[in-house]
């Protein structure tokens, strides 16, 4: 992974841009969660709302974002998205009690731009590296999210204490500018040459083409739904904030610790994933299912944790499974999708998991209000376990067929 970063300047530029941007995102997330918690007396629904605002645009805009990533210059899409997001990020400075709606509007704007950035970056990646480097590149970018979560959440909590939340919001805005500059330095083409095709976007037609393309490969269709279980139980992340405040009385510091533990798990998971990429799609599908089971079971343990240290350990283990699954499923989608459809397939993948996560965050808020934080977390964790077991059963025939195909003659 480090050798790839050293010898490939374009991949390095993409990686650095995402490092800076993600770090700023988590600075802002810790700060805005603290602002909303103070303004609403720790309302789980208010906090869940900001996470929903982070995810919902990826679902709603996927019919547009995917075709844009496939039809237009992906580098230009990434640069423009980053620069405009820097302006939207300044909106957090105006969030005050009685005007918390500003937080949701600002986050929706940022997330809408990210909905275009993510499929463009993902679809561009295979064009910036040699095919043999794809597993290392996926591992690096998948681990990156967790690294910046761990670093950003932990240092963000400290930064808030030292300099105040507004300083974190300004740092987030600056991070988008730096990311845009990094993307601008990419020199290799981010799109495969398909001749003089005039850029166009027809959301319904383009999405239908992507669906038909994905359905032609049963393994690709299975990969698109691999993250569904983690998505449907993803609302447990919003409950970590409530757990820190109600059970451990740790405030912003506790939120930072639990989010950092989440990040550590996301970092380690993709590091394990590489060993499975060379064993064929059958192994990838099986490990995706088992990783979902680990994710849910670990959060069921977090629900019963008596001290924040055990809660952090359980959170880390949960996202070790989640990070492993994310890395493997993205690798499979990247490897099995042609450049012509890759942006739309990746956008569809993100839309599915974000829709599931949006439902989960609202469910988490209502379950927390009705049953309490611990029981709500346990129910959502159990949902991931059930999904993983069902997914394992439903992909059994597909795994057997692909296992036979990969056996030596």
XYZ file of C-alpha atoms in Angstrom:
409
model
C 0.000 0.000 0.000
C 2.759 2.463 0.922
C 4.764 1.472 -2.151
C 1.741 2.248 -4.285
C 1.447 5.689 -2.708
C 5.123 6.403 -3.279
C 5.277 5.424 -6.956
C 1.872 6.593 -8.203
C 1.506 10.375 -7.928
C -2.083 10.465 -9.215
C -3.303 7.880 -6.725
C -1.351 9.767 -4.065
C -3.148 13.001 -4.967
C -6.537 11.275 -4.740
C -5.582 9.686 -1.428
C -4.279 12.939 0.111
C -7.367 14.840 -0.981
C -9.619 12.289 0.684
C -7.443 12.230 3.819
C -7.780 15.961 4.340
C -11.476 16.094 3.492
C -12.435 13.166 5.735
C -10.395 14.554 8.612
C -12.291 17.842 8.375
C -15.608 15.988 8.171
C -15.011 14.249 11.489
C -13.843 17.460 13.151
C -17.180 18.962 12.142
C -19.225 15.873 13.055
C -17.995 15.785 16.644
C -18.605 19.527 16.952
C -22.089 19.607 15.415
C -23.231 16.586 17.430
C -22.142 18.484 20.554
C -24.031 21.601 19.450
C -27.223 19.647 18.770
C -26.914 17.681 22.004
C -26.629 20.922 24.002
C -29.450 22.621 22.109
C -31.908 19.705 22.438
C -30.916 18.229 25.820
C -29.414 15.148 24.179
C -32.351 14.315 21.905
C -31.575 11.079 20.047
C -33.920 12.155 17.244
C -32.089 15.464 16.736
C -28.722 13.712 16.648
C -30.023 10.976 14.347
C -31.234 13.728 12.034
C -27.707 14.962 11.319
C -26.563 11.441 10.410
C -29.609 11.044 8.160
C -28.686 14.345 6.493
C -25.253 12.861 5.836
C -26.665 9.790 4.114
C -30.021 10.556 2.494
C -28.668 12.592 -0.470
C -26.624 9.591 -1.635
C -29.891 7.715 -2.108
C -31.952 10.540 -3.578
C -29.276 11.786 -5.974
C -27.883 8.438 -7.142
C -29.890 8.494 -10.431
C -28.032 11.725 -11.260
C -24.658 11.176 -9.568
C -23.933 7.822 -11.206
C -24.526 9.004 -14.775
C -22.533 12.191 -14.127
C -19.594 10.040 -12.987
C -19.847 7.931 -16.158
C -20.572 10.696 -18.683
C -18.385 13.617 -17.536
C -14.757 14.212 -16.594
C -14.507 12.635 -13.145
C -11.630 14.859 -12.050
C -13.686 17.981 -12.822
C -16.623 16.561 -10.843
C -14.381 15.925 -7.813
C -12.750 19.369 -7.962
C -16.034 21.270 -8.357
C -17.734 19.265 -5.591
C -14.894 19.987 -3.162
C -14.764 23.736 -3.764
C -18.520 24.251 -3.504
C -18.651 22.072 -0.356
C -16.144 24.418 1.315
C -18.720 27.219 1.060
C -21.580 25.042 2.313
C -19.483 23.938 5.306
C -19.348 27.509 6.614
C -23.075 27.264 7.319
C -22.338 25.368 10.547
C -21.019 28.638 12.006
C -24.583 29.976 12.107
C -26.154 27.100 14.073
C -27.629 28.403 17.332
C -30.390 27.329 19.759
C -33.667 27.982 18.015
C -31.974 27.785 14.612
C -30.735 24.198 14.573
C -32.376 23.750 11.163
C -29.314 25.517 9.740
C -27.219 22.469 10.712
C -29.428 20.122 8.705
C -29.507 22.406 5.651
C -25.711 22.787 5.675
C -25.190 19.050 6.081
C -27.652 18.259 3.297
C -25.765 20.584 0.941
C -22.406 19.035 1.820
C -23.773 15.511 1.507
C -25.417 16.306 -1.833
C -22.053 17.341 -3.215
C -20.443 14.248 -1.670
C -23.057 12.141 -3.476
C -21.475 13.280 -6.752
C -17.895 13.127 -5.460
C -17.983 9.536 -4.164
C -18.989 7.652 -7.348
C -16.681 9.859 -9.417
C -13.731 9.038 -7.148
C -14.595 5.348 -6.967
C -15.076 5.005 -10.719
C -11.848 6.936 -11.402
C -9.704 4.775 -9.133
C -9.099 1.785 -11.492
C -7.993 4.234 -14.208
C -5.288 5.716 -11.971
C -3.568 2.425 -11.120
C -2.445 -0.828 -12.706
C -4.984 -3.684 -12.456
C -2.674 -5.680 -10.170
C -2.685 -2.772 -7.697
C -6.486 -2.697 -7.295
C -6.626 -4.769 -4.057
C -4.006 -2.534 -2.409
C -5.752 0.615 -3.610
C -9.143 -0.558 -2.310
C -7.542 -1.520 1.001
C -5.923 1.922 1.264
C -9.086 3.883 0.481
C -11.292 1.661 2.671
C -8.890 1.959 5.599
C -8.657 5.688 5.012
C -12.224 6.281 6.144
C -11.534 4.470 9.411
C -8.147 6.118 9.932
C -9.618 9.580 9.575
C -12.574 8.611 11.744
C -10.207 7.467 14.486
C -7.849 10.418 14.111
C -10.510 12.978 13.245
C -12.916 11.984 16.008
C -10.235 11.791 18.697
C -8.383 14.976 17.708
C -11.681 16.687 16.884
C -12.852 16.246 20.472
C -9.528 17.670 21.721
C -9.612 20.475 19.143
C -13.115 21.429 20.297
C -11.949 21.641 23.889
C -8.920 23.792 23.033
C -10.223 26.087 20.306
C -14.002 25.793 20.297
C -16.501 24.277 17.907
C -16.439 27.174 15.438
C -12.743 26.527 14.842
C -13.622 22.950 13.887
C -16.198 24.189 11.384
C -13.659 26.536 9.790
C -11.095 23.707 9.622
C -13.684 21.550 7.853
C -14.323 24.246 5.234
C -10.577 24.633 4.658
C -10.189 20.869 4.242
C -12.508 20.898 1.219
C -10.399 23.585 -0.451
C -7.218 21.564 0.099
C -8.935 18.432 -1.238
C -10.039 20.283 -4.370
C -6.498 21.475 -5.030
C -5.164 17.915 -4.589
C -7.698 16.539 -7.081
C -6.751 19.259 -9.554
C -3.165 17.941 -9.658
C -4.257 14.531 -11.034
C -2.815 14.192 -14.523
C -3.815 10.703 -15.675
C -7.239 10.459 -17.303
C -9.937 9.491 -14.811
C -12.190 8.172 -17.598
C -11.544 5.380 -20.075
C -11.438 6.536 -23.688
C -14.760 5.639 -25.297
C -14.404 7.891 -28.326
C -16.144 11.187 -28.964
C -19.295 10.412 -26.996
C -21.258 13.551 -26.156
C -21.825 13.855 -22.400
C -25.463 13.406 -21.472
C -27.459 12.514 -18.405
C -30.839 10.797 -18.618
C -31.410 9.604 -15.022
C -34.163 7.080 -15.743
C -32.625 5.606 -18.877
C -29.092 5.586 -17.450
C -30.242 3.940 -14.225
C -32.180 1.319 -16.163
C -29.078 0.525 -18.226
C -27.074 0.049 -15.009
C -29.739 -2.257 -13.543
C -29.803 -4.392 -16.684
C -26.016 -4.542 -16.655
C -25.860 -5.563 -12.979
C -28.559 -8.222 -13.407
C -26.483 -9.880 -16.107
C -23.977 -10.859 -13.395
C -25.584 -12.598 -10.353
C -22.417 -12.134 -8.291
C -22.480 -8.381 -8.930
C -26.119 -8.219 -7.867
C -25.268 -10.114 -4.682
C -22.427 -7.698 -3.938
C -24.794 -4.740 -4.279
C -26.815 -6.058 -1.334
C -23.895 -7.253 0.791
C -23.850 -4.122 2.981
C -27.607 -4.084 3.521
C -27.474 -5.670 6.977
C -24.870 -3.254 8.275
C -26.926 -0.446 6.772
C -30.174 -1.548 8.427
C -28.470 -1.679 11.821
C -26.340 1.430 11.226
C -28.507 3.519 13.543
C -26.523 2.144 16.459
C -23.880 4.778 15.626
C -26.279 7.572 16.620
C -26.934 5.701 19.878
C -23.228 5.836 20.741
C -23.674 9.539 21.478
C -26.625 8.855 23.766
C -24.726 5.999 25.428
C -21.798 8.299 26.178
C -24.055 10.937 27.746
C -26.588 8.772 29.613
C -24.628 5.738 30.788
C -21.021 6.935 30.960
C -21.538 10.699 31.529
C -18.529 11.386 29.281
C -19.866 14.145 26.979
C -17.895 15.134 23.856
C -14.855 13.239 25.106
C -16.812 9.997 25.353
C -18.306 10.530 21.901
C -14.788 11.038 20.560
C -13.561 7.827 22.236
C -16.388 5.695 20.849
C -16.137 7.165 17.356
C -12.372 6.692 17.448
C -12.874 3.018 18.411
C -15.228 2.727 15.464
C -12.494 4.146 13.253
C -9.875 1.703 14.518
C -12.149 -1.199 13.584
C -12.731 0.217 10.115
C -8.956 0.506 9.650
C -8.147 -3.055 10.716
C -11.049 -4.687 8.810
C -9.794 -3.785 5.300
C -6.285 -4.925 6.251
C -7.699 -8.404 6.788
C -9.802 -8.216 3.638
C -6.864 -8.461 1.238
C -6.213 -12.105 2.104
C -9.636 -13.039 0.712
C -9.522 -11.125 -2.593
C -7.388 -13.745 -4.338
C -9.684 -16.654 -3.370
C -12.504 -15.840 -5.780
C -15.946 -14.322 -5.478
C -17.293 -17.297 -3.485
C -14.983 -16.471 -0.576
C -15.751 -12.754 -0.871
C -19.499 -13.388 -0.550
C -19.060 -15.779 2.386
C -16.811 -13.410 4.334
C -19.208 -10.527 3.655
C -22.001 -12.521 5.298
C -19.907 -13.567 8.313
C -18.602 -10.022 8.764
C -22.197 -8.798 9.054
C -22.801 -11.363 11.807
C -19.705 -10.146 13.683
C -20.889 -6.542 13.348
C -24.300 -7.249 14.850
C -23.107 -9.575 17.627
C -20.476 -7.074 18.768
C -23.041 -4.278 19.029
C -25.286 -6.541 21.056
C -22.331 -6.726 23.459
C -21.901 -2.934 23.429
C -25.553 -2.640 24.473
C -24.685 -4.372 27.761
C -21.270 -2.761 28.403
C -21.023 -1.372 31.963
C -17.988 0.873 31.299
C -16.889 2.966 28.335
C -13.728 0.888 27.848
C -15.737 -2.267 27.094
C -18.134 -0.280 24.924
C -15.169 1.037 22.921
C -13.771 -2.498 22.514
C -17.109 -3.836 21.291
C -17.487 -0.905 18.901
C -14.033 -1.590 17.487
C -14.833 -5.287 16.918
C -18.166 -4.419 15.283
C -16.540 -2.129 12.767
C -13.708 -4.540 12.170
C -16.435 -6.745 10.691
C -18.119 -3.803 8.975
C -14.845 -2.500 7.520
C -13.904 -5.947 6.258
C -17.272 -6.320 4.564
C -17.167 -2.827 3.044
C -13.701 -3.333 1.579
C -14.497 -6.745 0.100
C -17.812 -5.724 -1.432
C -16.339 -2.554 -2.976
C -13.415 -4.560 -4.347
C -15.812 -7.057 -5.914
C -17.915 -4.307 -7.493
C -14.833 -2.504 -8.822
C -13.364 -5.683 -10.256
C -16.568 -6.892 -11.954
C -17.803 -3.549 -13.372
C -16.679 -2.071 -16.696
C -15.671 1.601 -16.821
C -18.783 2.473 -18.825
C -21.090 1.430 -15.962
C -18.822 1.644 -12.901
C -20.001 5.045 -11.677
C -23.656 4.068 -11.859
C -23.102 0.705 -10.173
C -21.137 2.331 -7.353
C -23.813 5.007 -6.979
C -26.472 2.289 -6.772
C -24.433 0.446 -4.153
C -24.150 3.611 -2.094
C -27.845 4.395 -2.552
C -28.894 0.986 -1.214
C -26.758 1.174 1.903
C -27.653 4.809 2.573
C -31.374 4.150 2.254
C -31.039 1.261 4.689
C -28.999 3.426 7.046
C -31.491 6.293 6.874
C -34.321 3.963 7.886
C -32.103 2.574 10.643
C -31.293 5.968 12.130
C -34.945 6.889 12.430
C -35.721 3.444 13.854
C -32.906 3.864 16.376
C -34.332 7.176 17.566
C -37.846 5.784 18.077
C -36.619 2.553 19.659
C -34.404 4.534 22.020
C -37.327 6.690 23.079
C -39.631 3.689 23.597
C -37.223 1.110 25.082
C -34.051 2.906 26.119
C -30.611 3.070 24.564
C -29.379 -0.419 25.514
C -32.404 -2.328 24.237
C -32.561 -0.282 21.042
C -28.904 -1.031 20.336
C -29.386 -4.749 21.029
C -32.351 -4.968 18.644
C -30.449 -3.286 15.823
C -27.442 -5.511 16.432
C -29.626 -8.618 16.276
C -31.025 -7.388 12.951
C -27.513 -7.410 11.450
C -26.923 -10.957 12.713
C -30.154 -12.169 11.109
C -29.355 -10.415 7.821
C -25.881 -11.960 7.715
C -27.243 -15.464 8.249
C -29.964 -15.014 5.609
C -27.424 -13.591 3.134
C -25.166 -16.574 3.782
C -28.024 -18.944 2.980
C -29.275 -17.075 -0.100
C -25.826 -16.922 -1.707
C -25.044 -20.571 -1.055
C -25.771 -21.817 -4.583
C -23.985 -18.859 -6.153
C -20.926 -19.479 -3.973
C -20.883 -23.163 -4.861
C -21.069 -22.413 -8.600
C -18.264 -19.847 -8.428
C -16.136 -22.083 -6.210
C -16.298 -24.801 -8.877
C -15.311 -22.290 -11.559
C -12.193 -21.217 -9.642
C -10.941 -24.734 -8.943
C -7.911 -25.809 -11.045
C -8.601 -28.296 -13.841
